Tab-separated table of C-alpha atoms in Angstrom:
chain	number	residue	atom	x	y	z
A	1	MET	CA	4.785	57.546	37.155
A	2	THR	CA	7.120	54.605	37.720
A	3	GLN	CA	4.348	52.578	39.355
A	4	PHE	CA	2.062	53.331	36.416
A	5	LEU	CA	4.673	52.062	33.934
A	6	GLN	CA	5.197	48.893	35.954
A	7	THR	CA	1.468	48.234	36.062
A	8	ALA	CA	1.144	48.802	32.310
A	9	ALA	CA	4.052	46.465	31.571
A	10	LEU	CA	2.562	43.751	33.780
A	11	ALA	CA	-0.817	44.059	32.075
A	12	THR	CA	0.847	43.829	28.653
A	13	LEU	CA	2.718	40.673	29.652
A	14	LEU	CA	-0.475	39.077	30.927
A	15	LEU	CA	-2.302	39.895	27.719
A	16	LEU	CA	0.517	38.491	25.597
A	17	SER	CA	0.833	35.311	27.638
A	18	ALA	CA	-2.905	34.538	27.634
A	19	PRO	CA	-3.058	33.496	23.952
A	20	THR	CA	0.109	31.457	24.413
A	21	ARG	CA	-1.441	29.519	27.274
A	22	ALA	CA	-4.614	29.048	25.281
A	23	LEU	CA	-2.671	27.683	22.317
A	24	ALA	CA	-0.722	25.349	24.584
A	25	ASP	CA	-3.964	23.986	26.032
A	26	GLU	CA	-5.416	23.508	22.568
A	27	ALA	CA	-2.295	21.630	21.463
A	28	LEU	CA	-2.791	18.932	24.100
A	29	PRO	CA	-4.672	15.859	22.833
A	30	GLY	CA	-7.666	14.510	24.688
A	31	ALA	CA	-10.360	17.130	24.214
A	32	SER	CA	-12.042	15.139	21.443
A	33	VAL	CA	-11.856	11.540	20.339
A	34	GLU	CA	-11.035	12.512	16.744
A	35	SER	CA	-7.642	13.963	17.703
A	36	LEU	CA	-6.896	10.871	19.782
A	37	LEU	CA	-7.708	8.521	16.911
A	38	ALA	CA	-5.433	10.451	14.572
A	39	LEU	CA	-2.541	10.205	17.037
A	40	ALA	CA	-3.137	6.523	17.690
A	41	LYS	CA	-3.188	5.733	13.982
A	42	ALA	CA	0.069	7.572	13.433
A	43	ASN	CA	2.004	6.467	16.526
A	44	ASN	CA	0.737	3.188	17.982
A	45	PRO	CA	3.537	0.591	17.519
A	46	ASP	CA	1.262	-2.467	17.564
A	47	TYR	CA	-0.791	-1.131	14.676
A	48	ALA	CA	2.396	-0.093	12.866
A	49	SER	CA	3.766	-3.622	13.174
A	50	MET	CA	0.581	-5.068	11.665
A	51	ARG	CA	0.780	-2.608	8.763
A	52	PHE	CA	4.381	-3.607	8.072
A	53	GLU	CA	3.450	-7.291	8.218
A	54	ALA	CA	0.690	-6.658	5.676
A	55	GLN	CA	3.189	-4.803	3.483
A	56	ALA	CA	5.632	-7.700	3.763
A	57	ALA	CA	2.907	-10.166	2.778
A	58	THR	CA	2.089	-8.041	-0.278
A	59	GLU	CA	5.735	-8.118	-1.346
A	60	ARG	CA	5.636	-11.943	-1.329
A	61	ILE	CA	3.147	-12.082	-4.204
A	62	ALA	CA	5.593	-11.436	-7.052
A	63	PRO	CA	8.283	-13.908	-5.837
A	64	ALA	CA	5.645	-16.597	-5.284
A	65	GLY	CA	4.772	-16.676	-8.991
A	66	ALA	CA	8.288	-16.247	-10.335
A	67	LEU	CA	10.431	-18.933	-11.885
A	68	MET	CA	13.354	-20.229	-9.895
A	69	ASP	CA	16.717	-18.741	-10.765
A	70	PRO	CA	18.461	-20.554	-13.616
A	71	LYS	CA	21.641	-22.474	-12.869
A	72	LEU	CA	24.906	-22.430	-14.800
A	73	ARG	CA	27.256	-25.387	-14.632
A	74	ILE	CA	30.745	-25.424	-16.178
A	75	GLU	CA	32.623	-28.720	-16.688
A	76	TRP	CA	36.284	-28.860	-17.720
A	77	MET	CA	36.978	-32.149	-19.466
A	78	ASP	CA	40.464	-33.647	-19.726
A	79	ILE	CA	42.257	-30.752	-18.056
A	80	THR	CA	45.708	-32.417	-18.609
A	81	LYS	CA	45.028	-33.558	-22.198
A	82	ALA	CA	45.844	-37.178	-21.446
A	83	GLY	CA	48.844	-36.179	-19.317
A	84	SER	CA	50.553	-34.125	-21.996
A	85	GLN	CA	50.393	-30.903	-19.978
A	86	ASN	CA	49.955	-29.587	-16.502
A	87	ALA	CA	46.405	-29.213	-15.207
A	88	THR	CA	44.750	-26.000	-16.330
A	89	LEU	CA	41.292	-24.431	-16.317
A	90	TRP	CA	41.738	-22.194	-19.329
A	91	PRO	CA	38.943	-23.286	-21.731
A	92	SER	CA	41.050	-23.243	-24.895
A	93	ASP	CA	43.806	-25.369	-23.299
A	94	VAL	CA	41.700	-28.259	-21.981
A	95	GLY	CA	40.204	-31.117	-23.926
A	96	SER	CA	36.721	-29.567	-23.899
A	97	THR	CA	34.581	-27.276	-21.792
A	98	GLN	CA	30.832	-27.765	-21.337
A	99	TYR	CA	28.596	-24.842	-20.332
A	100	THR	CA	25.216	-26.072	-19.080
A	101	LEU	CA	22.411	-23.554	-18.498
A	102	MET	CA	19.495	-25.149	-16.594
A	103	GLN	CA	16.032	-23.840	-15.781
A	104	ASP	CA	13.482	-25.565	-13.528
A	105	LEU	CA	9.929	-25.364	-14.918
A	106	PRO	CA	6.885	-26.283	-12.781
A	107	TRP	CA	3.822	-27.987	-14.247
A	108	PHE	CA	1.386	-25.728	-16.064
A	109	GLY	CA	-0.679	-23.591	-13.679
A	110	LYS	CA	1.381	-24.155	-10.541
A	111	ARG	CA	3.009	-20.719	-10.660
A	112	ASP	CA	-0.324	-18.960	-10.987
A	113	LEU	CA	-1.733	-20.940	-8.073
A	114	LYS	CA	1.238	-20.069	-5.862
A	115	LYS	CA	0.920	-16.397	-6.810
A	116	ASN	CA	-2.805	-16.382	-6.070
A	117	ILE	CA	-2.232	-18.117	-2.726
A	118	ALA	CA	0.281	-15.423	-1.786
A	119	ALA	CA	-2.219	-12.745	-2.868
A	120	GLN	CA	-4.932	-14.227	-0.638
A	121	GLU	CA	-2.497	-14.449	2.279
A	122	ALA	CA	-1.637	-10.779	1.695
A	123	GLN	CA	-5.339	-9.921	1.831
A	124	ALA	CA	-5.641	-11.896	5.066
A	125	SER	CA	-2.735	-9.887	6.509
A	126	GLN	CA	-4.420	-6.663	5.444
A	127	GLY	CA	-7.588	-7.847	7.171
A	128	LYS	CA	-5.595	-8.534	10.333
A	129	ALA	CA	-4.081	-5.050	10.129
A	130	GLN	CA	-7.543	-3.531	9.728
A	131	GLY	CA	-8.770	-5.637	12.640
A	132	SER	CA	-5.855	-4.370	14.716
A	133	TRP	CA	-6.859	-0.797	13.908
A	134	THR	CA	-10.533	-1.331	14.773
A	135	GLU	CA	-9.486	-2.922	18.062
A	136	LEU	CA	-7.173	0.003	18.813
A	137	ALA	CA	-9.812	2.554	17.803
A	138	ALA	CA	-12.362	0.882	20.079
A	139	LYS	CA	-9.931	1.078	23.009
A	140	VAL	CA	-9.256	4.764	22.328
A	141	LYS	CA	-12.973	5.552	22.064
A	142	THR	CA	-13.775	3.614	25.231
A	143	THR	CA	-10.941	5.177	27.211
A	144	HIS	CA	-11.979	8.659	26.070
A	145	ALA	CA	-15.549	7.968	27.217
A	146	GLN	CA	-14.297	6.707	30.587
A	147	ARG	CA	-12.151	9.838	31.005
A	148	TYR	CA	-15.197	11.969	30.162
A	149	TYR	CA	-17.264	10.084	32.752
A	150	LEU	CA	-14.613	10.446	35.448
A	151	HIS	CA	-14.018	14.110	34.630
A	152	HIS	CA	-17.675	15.027	34.966
A	153	THR	CA	-18.120	12.751	37.982
A	154	ARG	CA	-15.312	14.672	39.683
A	155	GLN	CA	-17.016	17.944	38.796
A	156	LEU	CA	-20.293	16.604	40.192
A	157	THR	CA	-18.581	15.403	43.361
A	158	GLN	CA	-16.886	18.789	43.802
A	159	GLU	CA	-20.235	20.564	43.393
A	160	LEU	CA	-21.790	18.277	45.978
A	161	LEU	CA	-18.849	18.874	48.294
A	162	ASP	CA	-19.387	22.628	48.006
A	163	LEU	CA	-23.096	22.112	48.668
A	164	SER	CA	-22.348	19.864	51.635
A	165	THR	CA	-20.053	22.561	53.005
A	166	ARG	CA	-22.888	25.066	52.865
A	167	LEU	CA	-25.282	22.563	54.435
A	168	ALA	CA	-22.767	21.861	57.203
A	169	GLN	CA	-22.538	25.591	57.897
A	170	LEU	CA	-26.309	25.785	57.952
A	171	ALA	CA	-26.490	22.844	60.368
A	172	GLN	CA	-23.864	24.486	62.581
A	173	VAL	CA	-25.837	27.722	62.652
A	174	ARG	CA	-29.045	25.880	63.523
A	175	TYR	CA	-27.227	23.930	66.231
A	176	ALA	CA	-25.749	27.125	67.659
A	177	GLY	CA	-29.236	28.630	67.722
A	178	GLY	CA	-30.687	25.626	69.486
A	179	LEU	CA	-32.779	24.681	66.455
A	180	ALA	CA	-30.986	21.404	65.705
A	181	MET	CA	-29.104	18.704	67.545
A	182	GLN	CA	-25.350	18.367	67.504
A	183	GLN	CA	-25.763	15.050	65.696
A	184	GLU	CA	-26.911	16.909	62.550
A	185	ALA	CA	-23.756	19.028	62.459
A	186	ILE	CA	-21.577	15.944	62.943
A	187	ARG	CA	-23.454	14.093	60.212
A	188	ALA	CA	-22.913	16.990	57.817
A	189	GLN	CA	-19.183	16.866	58.525
A	190	LEU	CA	-19.140	13.105	57.925
A	191	GLU	CA	-20.830	13.667	54.591
A	192	GLN	CA	-18.098	16.184	53.677
A	193	THR	CA	-15.371	13.704	54.572
A	194	ALA	CA	-16.996	10.957	52.522
A	195	LEU	CA	-17.176	13.228	49.468
A	196	GLN	CA	-13.563	14.316	49.924
A	197	THR	CA	-12.478	10.684	50.099
A	198	GLU	CA	-14.419	9.862	46.965
A	199	LEU	CA	-12.884	12.853	45.185
A	200	VAL	CA	-9.388	11.554	45.967
A	201	ALA	CA	-10.327	8.117	44.611
A	202	LEU	CA	-11.717	9.656	41.417
A	203	GLN	CA	-8.540	11.666	40.883
A	204	GLY	CA	-6.453	8.513	41.218
A	205	GLU	CA	-8.675	6.623	38.803
A	206	SER	CA	-8.465	9.495	36.317
A	207	ARG	CA	-4.664	9.326	36.381
A	208	GLN	CA	-4.855	5.605	35.662
A	209	PHE	CA	-7.000	6.154	32.573
A	210	ASP	CA	-4.718	8.991	31.453
A	211	ALA	CA	-1.767	6.593	31.618
A	212	ARG	CA	-3.752	3.960	29.714
A	213	LEU	CA	-4.632	6.434	26.985
A	214	ASN	CA	-1.047	7.685	26.719
A	215	ALA	CA	0.087	4.085	26.230
A	216	LEU	CA	-2.333	3.699	23.314
A	217	LEU	CA	-0.944	6.915	21.812
A	218	ALA	CA	2.694	5.854	22.371
A	219	ARG	CA	3.267	8.866	24.642
A	220	PRO	CA	4.958	8.972	28.072
A	221	SER	CA	2.593	7.628	30.706
A	222	ASN	CA	2.611	10.897	32.637
A	223	ALA	CA	2.240	13.158	29.583
A	224	ALA	CA	-0.356	15.880	29.954
A	225	LEU	CA	-3.765	15.448	28.362
A	226	ALA	CA	-6.519	17.960	27.766
A	227	ALA	CA	-9.752	17.543	29.665
A	228	PRO	CA	-12.368	15.655	27.614
A	229	GLU	CA	-14.855	18.223	26.376
A	230	ARG	CA	-17.459	16.192	24.543
A	231	LEU	CA	-18.582	12.736	23.565
A	232	ARG	CA	-19.298	11.573	20.052
A	233	PRO	CA	-22.955	11.891	19.087
A	234	VAL	CA	-24.869	8.630	18.955
A	235	PRO	CA	-26.105	7.968	15.390
A	236	ALA	CA	-29.768	8.327	14.557
A	237	ALA	CA	-32.035	5.322	14.876
A	238	ALA	CA	-32.148	4.916	11.087
A	239	LYS	CA	-28.420	4.076	11.083
A	240	LEU	CA	-28.868	1.494	13.842
A	241	ASP	CA	-31.211	-0.823	11.959
A	242	ALA	CA	-30.225	-4.355	12.941
A	243	ASP	CA	-30.811	-5.966	9.529
A	244	ALA	CA	-28.897	-3.277	7.643
A	245	LEU	CA	-25.973	-3.473	10.078
A	246	MET	CA	-25.941	-7.270	9.884
A	247	THR	CA	-25.576	-7.026	6.111
A	248	ARG	CA	-22.776	-4.464	6.438
A	249	VAL	CA	-20.950	-6.659	8.929
A	250	GLN	CA	-20.837	-9.577	6.485
A	251	TYR	CA	-18.863	-7.468	4.017
A	252	SER	CA	-16.835	-5.085	6.166
A	253	ASN	CA	-15.945	-6.954	9.369
A	254	PRO	CA	-12.126	-7.414	9.385
A	255	GLN	CA	-12.293	-10.862	10.963
A	256	LEU	CA	-14.777	-12.136	8.395
A	257	PHE	CA	-12.715	-10.577	5.602
A	258	THR	CA	-9.600	-12.325	6.919
A	259	GLU	CA	-11.353	-15.672	7.222
A	260	ALA	CA	-12.795	-15.344	3.696
A	261	SER	CA	-9.279	-14.747	2.337
A	262	ARG	CA	-8.040	-17.788	4.228
A	263	ILE	CA	-10.816	-19.898	2.698
A	264	LYS	CA	-9.794	-18.794	-0.802
A	265	SER	CA	-6.158	-19.488	0.050
A	266	ALA	CA	-7.091	-22.972	1.296
A	267	GLU	CA	-9.085	-23.650	-1.894
A	268	LEU	CA	-6.100	-22.656	-4.004
A	269	GLY	CA	-3.838	-24.778	-1.796
A	270	ARG	CA	-6.092	-27.763	-2.441
A	271	ASP	CA	-5.904	-27.118	-6.194
A	272	LEU	CA	-2.128	-26.882	-5.949
A	273	SER	CA	-1.961	-30.217	-4.126
A	274	LEU	CA	-3.895	-31.789	-7.013
A	275	LYS	CA	-1.446	-30.235	-9.477
A	276	ASN	CA	1.367	-31.991	-7.618
A	277	ARG	CA	0.213	-35.241	-9.213
A	278	TYR	CA	1.922	-34.058	-12.384
A	279	PRO	CA	5.690	-33.809	-12.895
A	280	ASP	CA	7.904	-30.753	-12.972
A	281	PHE	CA	10.606	-30.238	-15.563
A	282	THR	CA	14.184	-29.110	-15.873
A	283	LEU	CA	15.305	-27.841	-19.256
A	284	SER	CA	18.978	-27.304	-20.057
A	285	ILE	CA	21.094	-26.342	-23.023
A	286	THR	CA	24.803	-27.223	-23.199
A	287	PRO	CA	27.302	-25.765	-25.666
A	288	THR	CA	30.675	-27.607	-25.723
A	289	GLN	CA	33.869	-25.681	-26.411
A	290	MET	CA	36.901	-27.404	-27.865
A	291	GLU	CA	39.973	-25.194	-28.009
A	292	SER	CA	38.666	-21.787	-29.063
A	293	ARG	CA	35.376	-22.692	-30.745
A	294	ILE	CA	31.982	-24.132	-29.865
A	295	SER	CA	31.904	-27.509	-31.550
A	296	GLU	CA	28.757	-29.139	-30.077
A	297	TRP	CA	25.345	-28.223	-28.752
A	298	SER	CA	23.272	-30.420	-26.427
A	299	LEU	CA	19.711	-30.117	-25.189
A	300	MET	CA	18.414	-31.897	-22.100
A	301	LEU	CA	14.924	-32.331	-20.637
A	302	GLU	CA	14.650	-33.701	-17.106
A	303	VAL	CA	11.310	-34.818	-15.622
A	304	ASN	CA	10.737	-35.814	-12.018
A	305	ILE	CA	8.573	-38.922	-11.752
A	306	PRO	CA	5.735	-38.537	-9.181
A	307	LEU	CA	5.855	-42.097	-7.866
A	308	GLN	CA	5.178	-41.296	-4.194
A	309	GLN	CA	1.415	-41.236	-4.656
A	310	ALA	CA	0.665	-42.158	-1.030
A	311	SER	CA	2.385	-39.003	0.247
A	312	ARG	CA	0.621	-36.926	-2.407
A	313	ARG	CA	-2.782	-38.283	-1.425
A	314	ALA	CA	-1.974	-37.410	2.184
A	315	GLU	CA	-1.084	-33.864	1.100
A	316	GLU	CA	-4.383	-33.626	-0.774
A	317	ARG	CA	-6.329	-34.808	2.280
A	318	GLU	CA	-4.407	-32.304	4.390
A	319	ALA	CA	-5.319	-29.490	1.981
A	320	GLN	CA	-8.989	-30.495	2.058
A	321	ALA	CA	-8.940	-30.617	5.861
A	322	MET	CA	-7.373	-27.155	5.984
A	323	LEU	CA	-10.132	-25.875	3.697
A	324	SER	CA	-12.824	-27.407	5.909
A	325	ALA	CA	-11.169	-25.898	8.985
A	326	ALA	CA	-11.097	-22.442	7.358
A	327	GLN	CA	-14.758	-22.719	6.423
A	328	SER	CA	-15.670	-23.762	9.962
A	329	ARG	CA	-13.658	-20.894	11.445
A	330	ARG	CA	-15.484	-18.385	9.267
A	331	ALA	CA	-18.856	-19.846	10.243
A	332	ALA	CA	-17.927	-19.645	13.929
A	333	THR	CA	-16.662	-16.087	13.495
A	334	ALA	CA	-19.846	-15.080	11.661
A	335	ASN	CA	-21.998	-16.468	14.474
A	336	GLN	CA	-19.911	-14.707	17.109
A	337	VAL	CA	-19.961	-11.381	15.257
A	338	ALA	CA	-23.739	-11.583	14.750
A	339	SER	CA	-24.239	-12.338	18.443
A	340	GLU	CA	-21.980	-9.482	19.559
A	341	LEU	CA	-23.686	-7.056	17.164
A	342	THR	CA	-27.141	-7.966	18.478
A	343	GLU	CA	-25.888	-7.628	22.048
A	344	GLY	CA	-24.267	-4.264	21.282
A	345	LEU	CA	-27.411	-2.862	19.666
A	346	ALA	CA	-29.549	-4.018	22.609
A	347	GLY	CA	-27.117	-2.472	25.085
A	348	LEU	CA	-26.994	0.799	23.155
A	349	ASP	CA	-30.780	1.023	23.035
A	350	ALA	CA	-31.030	0.344	26.776
A	351	ALA	CA	-28.386	2.972	27.538
A	352	GLN	CA	-30.179	5.590	25.449
A	353	ARG	CA	-33.486	4.841	27.157
A	354	THR	CA	-31.841	5.011	30.578
A	355	GLU	CA	-30.256	8.369	29.808
A	356	GLN	CA	-33.560	9.730	28.549
A	357	LEU	CA	-35.345	8.665	31.738
A	358	ALA	CA	-32.605	10.077	33.941
A	359	ARG	CA	-32.567	13.407	32.109
A	360	SER	CA	-36.289	13.951	31.635
A	361	SER	CA	-37.772	12.321	34.719
A	362	GLN	CA	-35.416	11.172	37.460
A	363	LEU	CA	-33.227	14.281	37.655
A	364	PRO	CA	-35.994	16.925	37.609
A	365	GLN	CA	-37.930	15.020	40.269
A	366	ALA	CA	-34.827	14.640	42.435
A	367	GLU	CA	-34.024	18.359	42.152
A	368	LEU	CA	-37.579	19.332	43.109
A	369	THR	CA	-37.420	16.966	46.067
A	370	PHE	CA	-34.121	18.477	47.197
A	371	GLN	CA	-35.377	22.056	46.929
A	372	ALA	CA	-38.474	21.137	48.946
A	373	ALA	CA	-36.357	19.316	51.552
A	374	LEU	CA	-33.964	22.265	51.831
A	375	ALA	CA	-36.825	24.681	52.391
A	376	GLY	CA	-38.379	22.318	54.921
A	377	TYR	CA	-35.082	21.947	56.793
A	378	GLU	CA	-34.555	25.703	56.923
A	379	ASN	CA	-38.061	26.077	58.347
A	380	GLY	CA	-37.520	23.299	60.850
A	381	LYS	CA	-40.150	21.028	59.324
A	382	LEU	CA	-37.736	18.293	58.162
A	383	ASP	CA	-34.693	16.717	59.792
A	384	PHE	CA	-31.192	16.711	58.362
A	385	ALA	CA	-31.348	13.007	57.384
A	386	THR	CA	-34.187	13.745	54.963
A	387	LEU	CA	-32.190	16.599	53.446
A	388	LEU	CA	-29.119	14.370	52.944
A	389	ASP	CA	-31.277	11.690	51.358
A	390	ALA	CA	-32.697	14.242	48.909
A	391	GLN	CA	-29.169	15.410	48.084
A	392	ARG	CA	-28.098	11.821	47.364
A	393	GLN	CA	-31.066	11.350	45.049
A	394	VAL	CA	-29.918	14.326	42.967
A	395	ARG	CA	-26.452	12.883	42.793
A	396	GLN	CA	-27.719	9.434	41.862
A	397	ALA	CA	-29.802	10.885	39.030
A	398	LYS	CA	-26.859	12.812	37.593
A	399	GLN	CA	-24.567	9.808	37.933
A	400	ALA	CA	-27.164	7.590	36.264
A	401	GLN	CA	-27.188	9.974	33.313
A	402	LEU	CA	-23.375	9.944	33.084
A	403	LYS	CA	-23.228	6.145	33.389
A	404	ALA	CA	-25.822	5.781	30.646
A	405	GLN	CA	-23.775	8.064	28.400
A	406	LEU	CA	-20.650	6.021	29.139
A	407	GLU	CA	-22.467	2.763	28.407
A	408	ALA	CA	-23.814	4.140	25.119
A	409	GLN	CA	-20.329	5.210	24.021
A	410	MET	CA	-18.836	1.833	24.917
A	411	ARG	CA	-21.581	0.009	23.012
A	412	LEU	CA	-21.135	2.326	20.037
A	413	ALA	CA	-17.385	1.654	20.001
A	414	GLU	CA	-18.031	-2.081	20.083
A	415	ILE	CA	-20.516	-1.896	17.195
A	416	GLU	CA	-18.079	0.131	15.097
A	417	LYS	CA	-15.328	-2.367	15.872
A	418	LEU	CA	-17.547	-5.135	14.517
A	419	LEU	CA	-18.374	-3.087	11.443
A	420	GLY	CA	-14.753	-2.216	10.812
A	421	GLU	CA	-15.768	1.361	10.041
A	422	GLU	CA	-17.485	4.396	11.523
A	423	LEU	CA	-21.263	4.526	11.654
């Protein structure tokens, strides 16, 4: 009876702990790229810094168009009343007190230009922040695809190692029965060792990519990650039309958006430099207090005289040169983006074709060849070298399919980075 109760209690504990373990596994990031992107967007410090910089640039818009703070000047005149009293600063006891309130006023339109320049710079900062996110997202997507490739390559290598173990046992049996030479058994063991060595290398490489992904997610480098379960589906051919994507890139690419904002900022800066040909003003009003009453009012208008025309012309030429530089940078960026998009689309198409050939032609043929070679070896009609060669062909076909999938995902991530959005 006691043994029965112990067994029942153990079974109950196992049943209760199974869902807990399942939930813990599900809580780990890494199974899908969507969960990784969400974590990266929330936690990555580089992207956070770019967002804060964009926010700071937005907060500069209002101050850029504001008037300067007014100034108050107080002057105590004849503080000893011609030597008839000790010095004092009490307004009613001095000869007179002047209160001057001054306000600097820029030429008409300058404030609006400065505000608009700050707004364009804020948009450029937002474009840089968006570009930072697309760059980060591309790294996350690429790293996830590489983890998926390594994970399934390890599984494939382990399967081949198990198969090689069975083939080595078969070779040993044939050698013991005098049906094969000792060299075949040794070669089978060498093949096992080679696969074991490769498995160790793959495990080390997987840990490196796990650490790289954890860094992107702002997690400890050795933090646990779930095994990658699936890759993102490649969009249909209709969504990969080169002309349509080229049009989308012109409007949504973060780099082009940033450069367009810089061009507008440079145009406004040139207009502001032309406005500097005209003077700025200072307006002031001065009430004068004598004893306990205001006895006089004064009004003053101050105008700076823009005599330094040579320096102003140099500033105007500088502003025009900055505008030309911004326009040239956008043209260069547009050419580069168009080239990278064309290259990415060509690479994606080639990867899809390669995967299709590997899945529908190369792999089935390699598997048929291996099955025929295995049957021939068991019947003594083929040597062990032919069987190993057939096994390698199966492996090469499966690896070609995985590599094509990895290449397609990397090209897709690059295209989406250029677009600045998901396909």
